[in-house]
Short mmCIF file of C-alpha atoms and ligand atoms in Angstrom, two decimals:
data_model
loop_
_atom_site.label_atom_id
_atom_site.label_comp_id
_atom_site.label_asym_id
_atom_site.label_seq_id
_atom_site.Cartn_x
_atom_site.Cartn_y
_atom_site.Cartn_z
CA UNK A 2 -32.50 9.94 -16.66
CA UNK A 3 -30.25 8.71 -19.48
CA UNK A 4 -31.35 6.00 -21.89
CA UNK A 5 -31.25 2.50 -20.36
CA UNK A 6 -28.32 0.37 -21.53
CA UNK A 7 -29.53 -2.65 -19.50
CA UNK A 8 -26.02 -2.91 -18.05
CA UNK A 9 -26.69 -2.30 -14.35
CA UNK A 10 -23.04 -2.91 -13.39
CA UNK A 11 -21.92 0.37 -14.93
CA UNK A 12 -25.08 2.43 -14.49
CA UNK A 13 -25.49 4.87 -11.60
CA UNK A 14 -29.24 5.51 -12.02
CA UNK A 15 -31.51 4.24 -9.25
CA UNK A 16 -34.30 2.93 -11.43
CA UNK A 17 -36.91 0.33 -10.59
CA UNK A 18 -35.54 -2.06 -13.19
CA UNK A 19 -32.14 -2.48 -11.56
CA UNK A 20 -31.29 -6.18 -11.52
CA UNK A 21 -27.73 -6.14 -10.17
CA UNK A 22 -25.95 -3.96 -7.60
CA UNK A 23 -23.72 -1.32 -9.17
CA UNK A 24 -20.00 -2.13 -9.04
CA UNK A 25 -17.83 0.84 -8.13
CA UNK A 26 -14.69 -0.92 -9.41
CA UNK A 27 -12.85 1.11 -12.01
CA UNK A 28 -10.85 -0.10 -15.01
CA UNK A 29 -7.18 0.78 -15.23
CA UNK A 30 -5.83 2.90 -18.10
CA UNK A 31 -6.25 0.93 -21.36
CA UNK A 32 -2.55 1.44 -22.07
CA UNK A 33 -1.59 -0.04 -18.68
CA UNK A 34 -0.69 -3.62 -17.75
CA UNK A 35 -1.27 -4.53 -14.11
CA UNK A 36 -0.79 -7.98 -12.54
CA UNK A 37 -1.60 -8.40 -8.87
CA UNK A 38 -2.70 -5.49 -6.70
CA UNK A 39 -1.96 -5.53 -2.97
CA UNK A 40 -3.09 -2.87 -0.53
CA UNK A 41 -0.94 -2.14 2.53
CA UNK A 42 -3.14 -0.92 5.36
CA UNK A 43 -2.84 0.11 8.99
CA UNK A 44 -5.24 1.08 11.73
CA UNK A 45 -3.57 4.47 12.21
CA UNK A 46 -0.70 6.56 10.91
CA UNK A 47 2.95 6.33 11.86
CA UNK A 48 3.22 2.56 12.33
CA UNK A 49 5.47 2.01 9.30
CA UNK A 50 2.94 1.27 6.54
CA UNK A 51 4.93 3.22 3.93
CA UNK A 52 8.15 1.61 5.17
CA UNK A 53 6.67 -1.86 4.70
CA UNK A 54 5.20 -0.94 1.28
CA UNK A 55 8.62 0.29 0.12
CA UNK A 56 10.43 -2.80 1.38
CA UNK A 57 7.96 -5.25 -0.20
CA UNK A 58 8.38 -3.42 -3.51
CA UNK A 59 12.17 -3.54 -3.20
CA UNK A 60 12.17 -7.31 -2.54
CA UNK A 61 9.81 -8.04 -5.43
CA UNK A 62 11.92 -5.92 -7.75
CA UNK A 63 15.07 -7.80 -6.68
CA UNK A 64 13.31 -11.01 -7.75
CA UNK A 65 13.07 -9.60 -11.26
CA UNK A 66 9.39 -8.62 -11.12
CA UNK A 67 8.07 -5.37 -12.54
CA UNK A 68 6.76 -3.41 -9.56
CA UNK A 69 4.85 -0.20 -8.91
CA UNK A 70 3.74 1.72 -5.86
CA UNK A 71 0.53 3.74 -5.95
CA UNK A 72 0.84 6.17 -3.04
CA UNK A 73 -2.73 6.56 -1.83
CA UNK A 74 -1.62 8.13 1.45
CA UNK A 75 -2.29 11.53 -0.08
CA UNK A 76 -2.06 13.71 3.01
CA UNK A 77 1.13 12.02 4.28
CA UNK A 78 2.93 10.87 1.13
CA UNK A 79 6.34 9.50 2.05
CA UNK A 80 7.05 6.99 -0.73
CA UNK A 81 8.96 9.26 -3.19
CA UNK A 82 11.19 10.52 -0.38
CA UNK A 83 12.12 6.98 0.71
CA UNK A 84 13.30 6.28 -2.86
CA UNK A 85 15.04 9.64 -3.28
CA UNK A 86 12.69 10.60 -6.12
CA UNK A 87 11.99 14.32 -6.39
CA UNK A 88 11.21 14.98 -10.07
CA UNK A 89 7.71 15.77 -11.36
CA UNK A 90 5.57 13.10 -13.03
CA UNK A 91 4.86 13.67 -16.71
CA UNK A 92 1.96 12.74 -18.98
CA UNK A 93 1.40 11.99 -22.64
CA UNK A 94 -1.76 11.78 -24.72
CA UNK A 95 -2.51 8.29 -23.31
CA UNK A 96 -2.27 9.20 -19.61
CA UNK A 97 0.08 9.86 -16.70
CA UNK A 98 3.53 8.29 -16.65
CA UNK A 99 4.85 6.92 -13.36
CA UNK A 100 8.30 8.05 -12.24
CA UNK A 101 10.93 5.30 -12.07
CA UNK A 102 13.29 4.82 -9.13
CA UNK A 103 16.95 3.87 -9.63
CA UNK A 104 16.13 0.13 -9.57
CA UNK A 105 13.13 0.61 -11.90
CA UNK A 106 10.21 0.65 -9.43
CA UNK A 107 7.34 2.73 -10.86
CA UNK A 108 5.91 5.36 -8.51
CA UNK A 109 2.90 7.63 -8.53
CA UNK A 110 2.26 9.97 -5.65
CA UNK A 111 0.67 13.36 -5.14
CA UNK A 112 4.14 14.58 -4.15
CA UNK A 113 5.24 14.00 -7.75
CA UNK A 114 2.57 16.44 -8.92
CA UNK A 115 2.98 19.32 -6.45
CA UNK A 116 4.98 22.43 -7.36
CA UNK A 117 6.71 22.15 -4.01
CA UNK A 118 6.79 18.74 -2.35
CA UNK A 119 6.60 20.35 1.10
CA UNK A 120 3.22 21.91 0.28
CA UNK A 121 0.42 20.42 2.40
CA UNK A 122 -2.48 18.78 0.57
CA UNK A 123 -5.46 20.78 1.85
CA UNK A 124 -8.16 18.90 -0.02
CA UNK A 125 -11.39 17.44 1.25
CA UNK A 126 -12.06 13.71 1.29
CA UNK A 127 -13.95 13.36 -2.02
CA UNK A 128 -11.22 15.28 -3.88
CA UNK A 129 -8.51 13.11 -2.35
CA UNK A 130 -10.50 9.97 -3.18
CA UNK A 131 -10.82 11.21 -6.78
CA UNK A 132 -7.07 11.74 -7.10
CA UNK A 133 -6.32 8.24 -5.81
CA UNK A 134 -8.82 6.75 -8.23
CA UNK A 135 -7.12 8.68 -11.05
CA UNK A 136 -3.79 7.17 -10.05
CA UNK A 137 -5.45 3.88 -10.97
CA UNK A 138 -7.51 4.91 -14.02
CA UNK A 139 -5.06 7.36 -15.64
CA UNK A 140 -1.55 6.10 -14.91
CA UNK A 141 0.15 3.91 -17.49
CA UNK A 142 1.43 1.19 -15.16
CA UNK A 143 3.39 -1.73 -16.59
CA UNK A 144 3.76 -3.99 -13.56
CA UNK A 145 3.45 -7.54 -12.29
CA UNK A 146 2.81 -6.23 -8.78
CA UNK A 147 1.22 -2.96 -7.76
CA UNK A 148 1.44 -2.05 -4.08
CA UNK A 149 -1.05 0.51 -2.83
CA UNK A 150 0.14 2.47 0.20
CA UNK A 151 -3.33 3.00 1.64
CA UNK A 152 -4.42 5.98 3.70
CA UNK A 153 -4.33 5.03 7.39
CA UNK A 154 -7.51 4.01 9.16
CA UNK A 155 -10.95 3.16 7.90
CA UNK A 156 -12.14 6.59 6.74
CA UNK A 157 -13.48 8.12 3.58
CA UNK A 158 -10.45 7.73 1.33
CA UNK A 159 -9.62 4.20 2.48
CA UNK A 160 -13.20 3.23 1.69
CA UNK A 161 -13.07 4.70 -1.82
CA UNK A 162 -9.78 2.88 -2.53
CA UNK A 163 -11.27 -0.40 -1.34
CA UNK A 164 -14.32 0.17 -3.54
CA UNK A 165 -12.70 1.38 -6.74
CA UNK A 166 -9.45 -0.62 -7.01
CA UNK A 167 -9.59 -4.38 -7.64
CA UNK A 168 -7.38 -5.40 -4.71
CA UNK A 169 -6.18 -9.04 -4.75
CA UNK A 170 -5.29 -8.88 -1.09
CA UNK A 171 -4.30 -6.67 1.80
CA UNK A 172 -1.28 -6.72 4.07
CA UNK A 173 -1.89 -5.21 7.49
CA UNK A 174 0.91 -3.35 9.24
CA UNK A 175 0.67 -2.92 12.98
CA UNK A 176 2.80 -2.06 15.95
CA UNK A 177 2.64 -4.54 18.84
CA UNK A 178 0.34 -2.21 20.78
CA UNK A 179 -2.01 -1.93 17.82
CA UNK A 180 -2.04 -5.64 17.18
CA UNK A 181 -3.50 -6.32 20.59
CA UNK A 182 -5.96 -3.43 20.40
CA UNK A 183 -9.22 -2.64 18.66
CA UNK A 184 -7.51 -0.41 16.08
CA UNK A 185 -6.20 -3.25 13.96
CA UNK A 186 -9.42 -5.19 14.38
CA UNK A 187 -11.25 -2.39 12.58
CA UNK A 188 -8.85 -2.64 9.60
CA UNK A 189 -9.33 -6.43 9.55
CA UNK A 190 -13.11 -6.08 9.61
CA UNK A 191 -13.07 -3.43 6.88
CA UNK A 192 -11.19 -5.78 4.53
CA UNK A 193 -13.55 -8.63 5.43
CA UNK A 194 -16.64 -6.48 4.83
CA UNK A 195 -15.27 -5.49 1.41
CA UNK A 196 -14.59 -9.20 0.63
CA UNK A 197 -10.86 -8.62 0.13
CA UNK A 198 -8.59 -11.47 1.25
CA UNK A 199 -6.14 -10.66 4.05
CA UNK A 200 -2.66 -11.96 3.22
CA UNK A 201 -1.48 -11.45 6.78
CA UNK A 202 -0.09 -8.98 9.25
CA UNK A 203 3.41 -7.54 9.50
CA UNK A 204 4.37 -6.47 12.97
CA UNK A 205 6.61 -3.41 12.91
CA UNK A 206 8.65 -1.97 15.77
CA UNK A 207 8.31 -5.35 17.47
CA UNK A 208 11.54 -5.21 19.41
CA UNK A 209 14.83 -3.42 19.85
CA UNK A 210 18.09 -5.14 19.07
CA UNK A 211 20.70 -4.46 21.72
CA UNK A 212 23.62 -2.88 19.81
CA UNK A 213 26.12 -4.54 22.21
CA UNK A 214 24.92 -8.13 22.59
CA UNK A 215 22.34 -8.44 19.76
CA UNK A 216 19.65 -9.55 22.23
CA UNK A 217 16.03 -8.86 21.27
CA UNK A 218 14.34 -6.50 23.72
CA UNK A 219 10.56 -6.89 23.31
CA UNK A 220 8.81 -3.57 23.83
CA UNK A 221 5.37 -4.89 24.54
CA UNK A 222 5.78 -8.31 26.09
CA UNK A 223 6.89 -11.26 23.97
CA UNK A 224 4.33 -13.67 22.55
CA UNK A 225 1.24 -11.47 22.85
CA UNK A 226 1.21 -10.47 19.20
CA UNK A 227 1.25 -14.02 17.83
CA UNK A 228 -1.72 -14.75 20.10
CA UNK A 229 -3.52 -11.62 18.83
CA UNK A 230 -2.90 -12.59 15.18
CA UNK A 231 -4.18 -16.09 15.94
CA UNK A 232 -7.30 -14.61 17.51
CA UNK A 233 -8.00 -12.75 14.25
CA UNK A 234 -7.17 -15.93 12.27
CA UNK A 235 -4.59 -14.05 10.21
CA UNK A 236 -1.00 -15.20 9.65
CA UNK A 237 1.79 -13.18 11.22
CA UNK A 238 3.97 -12.71 8.12
CA UNK A 239 6.98 -11.01 9.68
CA UNK A 240 8.29 -9.10 12.67
CA UNK A 241 10.52 -6.09 12.12
CA UNK A 242 12.57 -4.40 14.86
CA UNK A 243 13.04 -0.69 15.44
CA UNK A 244 16.27 0.00 13.63
CA UNK A 245 17.72 3.51 13.47
CA UNK A 246 19.63 2.51 10.31
CA UNK A 247 16.31 1.81 8.61
CA UNK A 248 14.94 5.26 9.45
CA UNK A 249 18.19 6.72 8.14
CA UNK A 250 17.87 4.86 4.82
CA UNK A 251 14.40 6.30 4.23
CA UNK A 252 15.46 9.78 5.33
CA UNK A 253 18.31 9.64 2.84
CA UNK A 254 16.12 8.27 0.03
CA UNK A 255 18.12 5.03 -0.11
CA UNK A 256 15.57 2.35 0.76
CA UNK A 257 16.74 0.37 -2.30
CA UNK A 258 20.11 -0.10 -0.55
CA UNK A 259 18.39 -2.11 2.21
CA UNK A 260 20.39 -5.18 3.24
CA UNK A 261 18.22 -6.54 6.07
CA UNK A 262 15.94 -9.40 5.05
CA UNK A 263 13.17 -9.10 7.64
CA UNK A 264 10.42 -8.86 5.01
CA UNK A 265 11.89 -11.25 2.48
CA UNK A 266 9.74 -14.13 3.85
CA UNK A 267 6.65 -11.93 3.57
CA UNK A 268 7.54 -11.34 -0.11
CA UNK A 269 7.73 -15.15 -0.57
CA UNK A 270 4.22 -15.44 0.85
CA UNK A 271 2.96 -12.72 -1.50
CA UNK A 272 4.39 -14.62 -4.46
CA UNK A 273 2.67 -17.81 -3.31
CA UNK A 274 -0.55 -15.86 -2.72
CA UNK A 275 -0.35 -14.71 -6.34
CA UNK A 276 0.17 -18.28 -7.52
CA UNK A 277 3.65 -17.46 -8.83
CA UNK A 278 5.53 -20.23 -6.99
P1 ADP B 321 3.07 5.25 8.14
O1 ADP B 321 3.15 5.03 6.67
O2 ADP B 321 2.39 4.13 8.87
O3 ADP B 321 2.50 6.60 8.52
P2 ADP B 321 5.96 5.41 7.98
O4 ADP B 321 6.30 4.19 7.21
O5 ADP B 321 5.98 6.72 7.26
O6 ADP B 321 4.56 5.24 8.73
O7 ADP B 321 6.93 5.43 9.25
C1 ADP B 321 6.92 6.52 10.16
C2 ADP B 321 8.36 6.86 10.54
O8 ADP B 321 8.92 5.79 11.29
C3 ADP B 321 9.26 7.06 9.32
O9 ADP B 321 10.17 8.10 9.61
C4 ADP B 321 10.00 5.74 9.19
O10 ADP B 321 11.28 5.89 8.60
C5 ADP B 321 10.10 5.30 10.65
N1 ADP B 321 10.09 3.84 10.82
C6 ADP B 321 9.13 2.99 10.44
N2 ADP B 321 9.44 1.72 10.79
C7 ADP B 321 10.66 1.78 11.39
C8 ADP B 321 11.54 0.79 11.97
N3 ADP B 321 11.22 -0.49 12.00
N4 ADP B 321 12.71 1.22 12.50
C9 ADP B 321 13.02 2.54 12.48
N5 ADP B 321 12.25 3.51 11.97
C10 ADP B 321 11.08 3.14 11.42
#
């Protein structure tokens, strides 16, 4: 056992004199400046969590804020591709340097560290958790807002992100089916159990817009999702349709060219949540 420093918050020893629970929260790189940190979570993969993370970052950047995205979705990293960023991240003696997109959004993702970005990440949970924590402790962020694209679900890596990063709030992304199911409830309860405020839920793939008449075609019965959000006592921040043009923008690495404003209101709410307006 190492010598007692009497600072139980940073000590990992299980000694009889422990007076406070140990905090697993980690400090960011001393050379970094980080304002508010928001996690973007979903109950499962493929519901548009990375899409929402990218759009929120784009809207905040357009408002003149300094913005970063920490891609914690290590086994399915899609953030660099959406921004058309393919170069490798560099480091200096102080730490790792995020890669900047064309509009100046700072990114860190495992895809920016791999020799070949199509290589799969065949690492076990603790290793992945360690890498995500390093994206917080080692990267020299200089941001007002840091968005964390969380790993989907409530598993190992999601838990270590919740424990080690000081999240100011979480935004939940869900498809209509998810919103009325148990899957999203688990994500809500995880945030509650970790004492992290829930900003609200963004419903993705809510409806189809008829290309001929512009009519909204609800895919899962209109009105049910608002009722489900109410049942969880969480605000429904925005509803986003399935839009092939949106998928095309991310495939082409041009998410910063987005013209649709579906998530602009959600960005307003984030600003208010941060006490900025
Ligand atoms: P997740 O991060 O939840 O795994 P992604 O954001 O990577 O999901 O989205 C999965 C796929 O669906 C991506 O190809 C993305 O471009 C596409 N997608 C997400 N939301 C929409 C939408 N509203 N309209 C069209 N395509 C979408």
